[in-house]
Amino acid sequence: MSRPMVQRPVGAAIALRDDALANALLEEWLGERRQPCSLFLDVDGTLLDIAESPDAVHVPRELCVALESLHRRLDGALALVSGRPVDSLDRLFAPLRLPSCGSHGAHWRVHAGEPLRHEAERPLPAPVRQRLQALARAHPGVLVEDKGSSVALHYRQVPDAGPPLASALRELLGEPAGAGLRLLPGKMVYEVIAHSSDKAQAIRRYLDAPPFAGRRPLFIGDDVTDEPALAMMPALGGLALSVGHLLPGASASFADAASVRAALDRAARRTSR
Ligand SMILES: O=P(O)(O)OC[C@H]1O[C@H](O[C@H]2O[C@H](CO)[C@@H](O)[C@H](O)[C@H]2O)[C@H](O)[C@@H](O)[C@@H]1O
């Protein structure tokens, strides 16, 4: 006799199990008192829900309260690690200011109150910047985000523009004008970048100095630009957690940014008692 077919939500079940594991690991690491950890957090897609445009994101007040409390609890060893410039992070999280590194590691501050330090950032050459503006004009709906040493072309509002943008950008980077520049893909975005920093280097820099030095690093990220940092965590005795799906190096993944926020909120409430 044939048995009835049972439809199992395999993908959903794995995601739920992974989310529970990510929550448990975060709780264990932030609750650990003998071996204190340092916490590194990607921003878009990890702390904040993805929005239609970079300016349309919402920063919940409870998130700022939780981050401030965890920053205190970790003796200052909590940093935002973002592709956004730090001045954009400061505007979003105002009045909260945290140790932060921006533009994929090109500039950073170790302590909340200090001025930014910069890697030898060179601005994107003017002719390249003009080509990128023209490319965006040729694809109405593509948004240009100019970060100084890089320019991001966002195609979230016109997904069909993604493939032609990618091939035009590869062509540009193959020309003499594009020598030494990098193409960084992200979530519905291509970024042309004039420096060589990445988030893995940025986190290593933090780990060399107090209050981060001597602590086990924990990094949470969601995107391809987070992969070098996620992948290096196990070798540093650290922990990597991803968001949305399991990325290389991550021990578990949160279902989404809301789940990360809820886990940080619970951890902050526990530790502030
Ligand atoms: O490293 P992150 O903090 O994750 O920053 C990565 C990029 O995030 C922003 O773009 C992304 O989020 C936008 C808002 O949700 C969304 O509209 C866009 O499609 C995403 O690519 C930011 O604008 C970039 O500068 C960051 O590099």
GROMACS .gro file of N, CA and C in nm, residues 21-41 46-47 63 65-79 212 215-220 237-241 254 259-273:
model
  201
   21LEU      N    1   1.928   2.848   1.629
   21LEU     CA    2   2.069   2.827   1.663
   21LEU      C    3   2.144   2.960   1.671
   22ALA      N    4   2.117   3.050   1.573
   22ALA     CA    5   2.184   3.181   1.575
   22ALA      C    6   2.148   3.257   1.702
   23ASN      N    7   2.021   3.252   1.741
   23ASN     CA    8   1.977   3.317   1.865
   23ASN      C    9   2.049   3.259   1.986
   24ALA      N   10   2.058   3.126   1.990
   24ALA     CA   11   2.121   3.060   2.105
   24ALA      C   12   2.270   3.096   2.112
   25LEU      N   13   2.337   3.097   1.995
   25LEU     CA   14   2.481   3.129   1.995
   25LEU      C   15   2.506   3.273   2.039
   26LEU      N   16   2.422   3.365   1.989
   26LEU     CA   17   2.440   3.506   2.028
   26LEU      C   18   2.420   3.521   2.179
   27GLU      N   19   2.318   3.453   2.230
   27GLU     CA   20   2.290   3.461   2.374
   27GLU      C   21   2.409   3.407   2.453
   28GLU      N   22   2.462   3.292   2.407
   28GLU     CA   23   2.574   3.230   2.479
   28GLU      C   24   2.697   3.323   2.476
   29TRP      N   25   2.727   3.380   2.359
   29TRP     CA   26   2.848   3.463   2.347
   29TRP      C   27   2.836   3.593   2.425
   30LEU      N   28   2.719   3.655   2.418
   30LEU     CA   29   2.706   3.783   2.488
   30LEU      C   30   2.687   3.763   2.639
   31GLY      N   31   2.650   3.641   2.676
   31GLY     CA   32   2.631   3.614   2.819
   31GLY      C   33   2.759   3.565   2.884
   32GLU      N   34   2.859   3.529   2.802
   32GLU     CA   35   2.984   3.470   2.853
   32GLU      C   36   3.066   3.576   2.927
   33ARG      N   37   3.098   3.550   3.052
   33ARG     CA   38   3.169   3.651   3.129
   33ARG      C   39   3.319   3.625   3.140
   34ARG      N   40   3.360   3.496   3.133
   34ARG     CA   41   3.503   3.470   3.153
   34ARG      C   42   3.586   3.510   3.030
   35GLN      N   43   3.531   3.484   2.911
   35GLN     CA   44   3.602   3.521   2.788
   35GLN      C   45   3.520   3.625   2.715
   36PRO      N   46   3.540   3.751   2.747
   36PRO     CA   47   3.453   3.853   2.688
   36PRO      C   48   3.469   3.862   2.537
   37CYS      N   49   3.365   3.902   2.470
   37CYS     CA   50   3.373   3.912   2.323
   37CYS      C   51   3.362   4.057   2.278
   38SER      N   52   3.400   4.079   2.154
   38SER     CA   53   3.378   4.208   2.090
   38SER      C   54   3.275   4.183   1.980
   39LEU      N   55   3.188   4.280   1.960
   39LEU     CA   56   3.075   4.260   1.868
   39LEU      C   57   3.087   4.353   1.748
   40PHE      N   58   3.089   4.295   1.627
   40PHE     CA   59   3.098   4.372   1.503
   40PHE      C   60   2.969   4.351   1.424
   41LEU      N   61   2.906   4.460   1.386
   41LEU     CA   62   2.773   4.449   1.324
   41LEU      C   63   2.767   4.521   1.190
   46THR      N   64   2.132   4.369   0.801
   46THR     CA   65   2.164   4.296   0.925
   46THR      C   66   2.093   4.361   1.044
   47LEU      N   67   2.118   4.492   1.063
   47LEU     CA   68   2.047   4.563   1.171
   47LEU      C   69   1.920   4.628   1.117
   63LEU      N   70   1.631   4.977   1.875
   63LEU     CA   71   1.762   4.926   1.830
   63LEU      C   72   1.873   5.014   1.888
   65VAL      N   73   1.866   5.195   2.153
   65VAL     CA   74   1.874   5.173   2.299
   65VAL      C   75   1.953   5.044   2.326
   66ALA      N   76   1.922   4.939   2.250
   66ALA     CA   77   1.992   4.810   2.271
   66ALA      C   78   2.141   4.823   2.238
   67LEU      N   79   2.173   4.893   2.128
   67LEU     CA   80   2.315   4.906   2.089
   67LEU      C   81   2.393   4.988   2.192
   68GLU      N   82   2.331   5.092   2.242
   68GLU     CA   83   2.398   5.175   2.342
   68GLU      C   84   2.426   5.094   2.469
   69SER      N   85   2.328   5.015   2.507
   69SER     CA   86   2.343   4.936   2.629
   69SER      C   87   2.450   4.826   2.610
   70LEU      N   88   2.451   4.761   2.493
   70LEU     CA   89   2.551   4.656   2.469
   70LEU      C   90   2.692   4.717   2.456
   71HIS      N   91   2.700   4.835   2.397
   71HIS     CA   92   2.829   4.904   2.384
   71HIS      C   93   2.888   4.929   2.523
   72ARG      N   94   2.802   4.969   2.615
   72ARG     CA   95   2.846   4.992   2.754
   72ARG      C   96   2.886   4.861   2.819
   73ARG      N   97   2.800   4.762   2.804
   73ARG     CA   98   2.820   4.630   2.867
   73ARG      C   99   2.951   4.564   2.818
   74LEU      N  100   2.986   4.591   2.689
   74LEU     CA  101   3.108   4.531   2.633
   74LEU      C  102   3.229   4.623   2.651
   75ASP      N  103   3.218   4.718   2.742
   75ASP     CA  104   3.328   4.812   2.769
   75ASP      C  105   3.375   4.885   2.643
   76GLY      N  106   3.282   4.912   2.553
   76GLY     CA  107   3.315   4.989   2.432
   76GLY      C  108   3.348   4.901   2.312
   77ALA      N  109   3.353   4.769   2.330
   77ALA     CA  110   3.397   4.679   2.221
   77ALA      C  111   3.279   4.637   2.132
   78LEU      N  112   3.210   4.734   2.078
   78LEU     CA  113   3.102   4.708   1.980
   78LEU      C  114   3.121   4.809   1.868
   79ALA      N  115   3.126   4.762   1.744
   79ALA     CA  116   3.147   4.853   1.632
   79ALA      C  117   3.052   4.821   1.517
  212PHE      N  118   3.904   4.645   2.202
  212PHE     CA  119   3.871   4.525   2.124
  212PHE      C  120   3.975   4.414   2.142
  215ARG      N  121   3.976   4.017   2.298
  215ARG     CA  122   3.839   3.965   2.307
  215ARG      C  123   3.809   3.877   2.187
  216ARG      N  124   3.717   3.783   2.205
  216ARG     CA  125   3.679   3.695   2.093
  216ARG      C  126   3.581   3.771   2.003
  217PRO      N  127   3.616   3.785   1.873
  217PRO     CA  128   3.527   3.864   1.786
  217PRO      C  129   3.402   3.788   1.742
  218LEU      N  130   3.292   3.858   1.738
  218LEU     CA  131   3.166   3.802   1.688
  218LEU      C  132   3.117   3.900   1.580
  219PHE      N  133   3.100   3.849   1.459
  219PHE     CA  134   3.056   3.936   1.349
  219PHE      C  135   2.925   3.884   1.292
  220ILE      N  136   2.833   3.978   1.267
  220ILE     CA  137   2.705   3.941   1.203
  220ILE      C  138   2.692   4.020   1.073
  237GLY      N  139   3.928   3.237   1.629
  237GLY     CA  140   3.859   3.189   1.750
  237GLY      C  141   3.730   3.266   1.771
  238GLY      N  142   3.681   3.330   1.664
  238GLY     CA  143   3.560   3.410   1.676
  238GLY      C  144   3.438   3.335   1.625
  239LEU      N  145   3.329   3.408   1.617
  239LEU     CA  146   3.203   3.348   1.572
  239LEU      C  147   3.144   3.436   1.462
  240ALA      N  148   3.100   3.371   1.354
  240ALA     CA  149   3.032   3.443   1.246
  240ALA      C  150   2.887   3.397   1.239
  241LEU      N  151   2.797   3.493   1.232
  241LEU     CA  152   2.655   3.462   1.212
  241LEU      C  153   2.608   3.542   1.091
  254PHE      N  154   2.052   3.407   1.110
  254PHE     CA  155   1.924   3.462   1.153
  254PHE      C  156   1.830   3.465   1.033
  259SER      N  157   1.493   3.959   1.328
  259SER     CA  158   1.535   3.857   1.424
  259SER      C  159   1.666   3.897   1.493
  260VAL      N  160   1.759   3.960   1.416
  260VAL     CA  161   1.884   4.010   1.477
  260VAL      C  162   1.850   4.116   1.581
  261ARG      N  163   1.762   4.210   1.544
  261ARG     CA  164   1.728   4.319   1.638
  261ARG      C  165   1.665   4.263   1.765
  262ALA      N  166   1.575   4.165   1.749
  262ALA     CA  167   1.510   4.107   1.867
  262ALA      C  168   1.613   4.039   1.956
  263ALA      N  169   1.709   3.968   1.895
  263ALA     CA  170   1.811   3.898   1.974
  263ALA      C  171   1.901   3.998   2.049
  264LEU      N  172   1.938   4.108   1.982
  264LEU     CA  173   2.022   4.209   2.047
  264LEU      C  174   1.944   4.277   2.160
  265ASP      N  175   1.816   4.299   2.136
  265ASP     CA  176   1.732   4.362   2.238
  265ASP      C  177   1.724   4.273   2.363
  266ARG      N  178   1.703   4.143   2.342
  266ARG     CA  179   1.697   4.052   2.457
  266ARG      C  180   1.830   4.050   2.531
  267ALA      N  181   1.940   4.045   2.454
  267ALA     CA  182   2.073   4.042   2.517
  267ALA      C  183   2.097   4.169   2.597
  268ALA      N  184   2.056   4.283   2.542
  268ALA     CA  185   2.078   4.410   2.612
  268ALA      C  186   1.997   4.414   2.741
  269ARG      N  187   1.873   4.365   2.736
  269ARG     CA  188   1.789   4.366   2.856
  269ARG      C  189   1.847   4.274   2.963
  270ARG      N  190   1.897   4.159   2.919
  270ARG     CA  191   1.956   4.065   3.017
  270ARG      C  192   2.076   4.128   3.085
  271THR      N  193   2.163   4.190   3.002
  271THR     CA  194   2.289   4.238   3.057
  271THR      C  195   2.273   4.369   3.134
  272SER      N  196   2.159   4.440   3.113
  272SER     CA  197   2.146   4.568   3.185
  272SER      C  198   2.083   4.548   3.322
  273ARG      N  199   2.044   4.422   3.352
  273ARG     CA  200   1.982   4.399   3.483
  273ARG      C  201   2.083   4.411   3.596
   0.00000   0.00000   0.00000
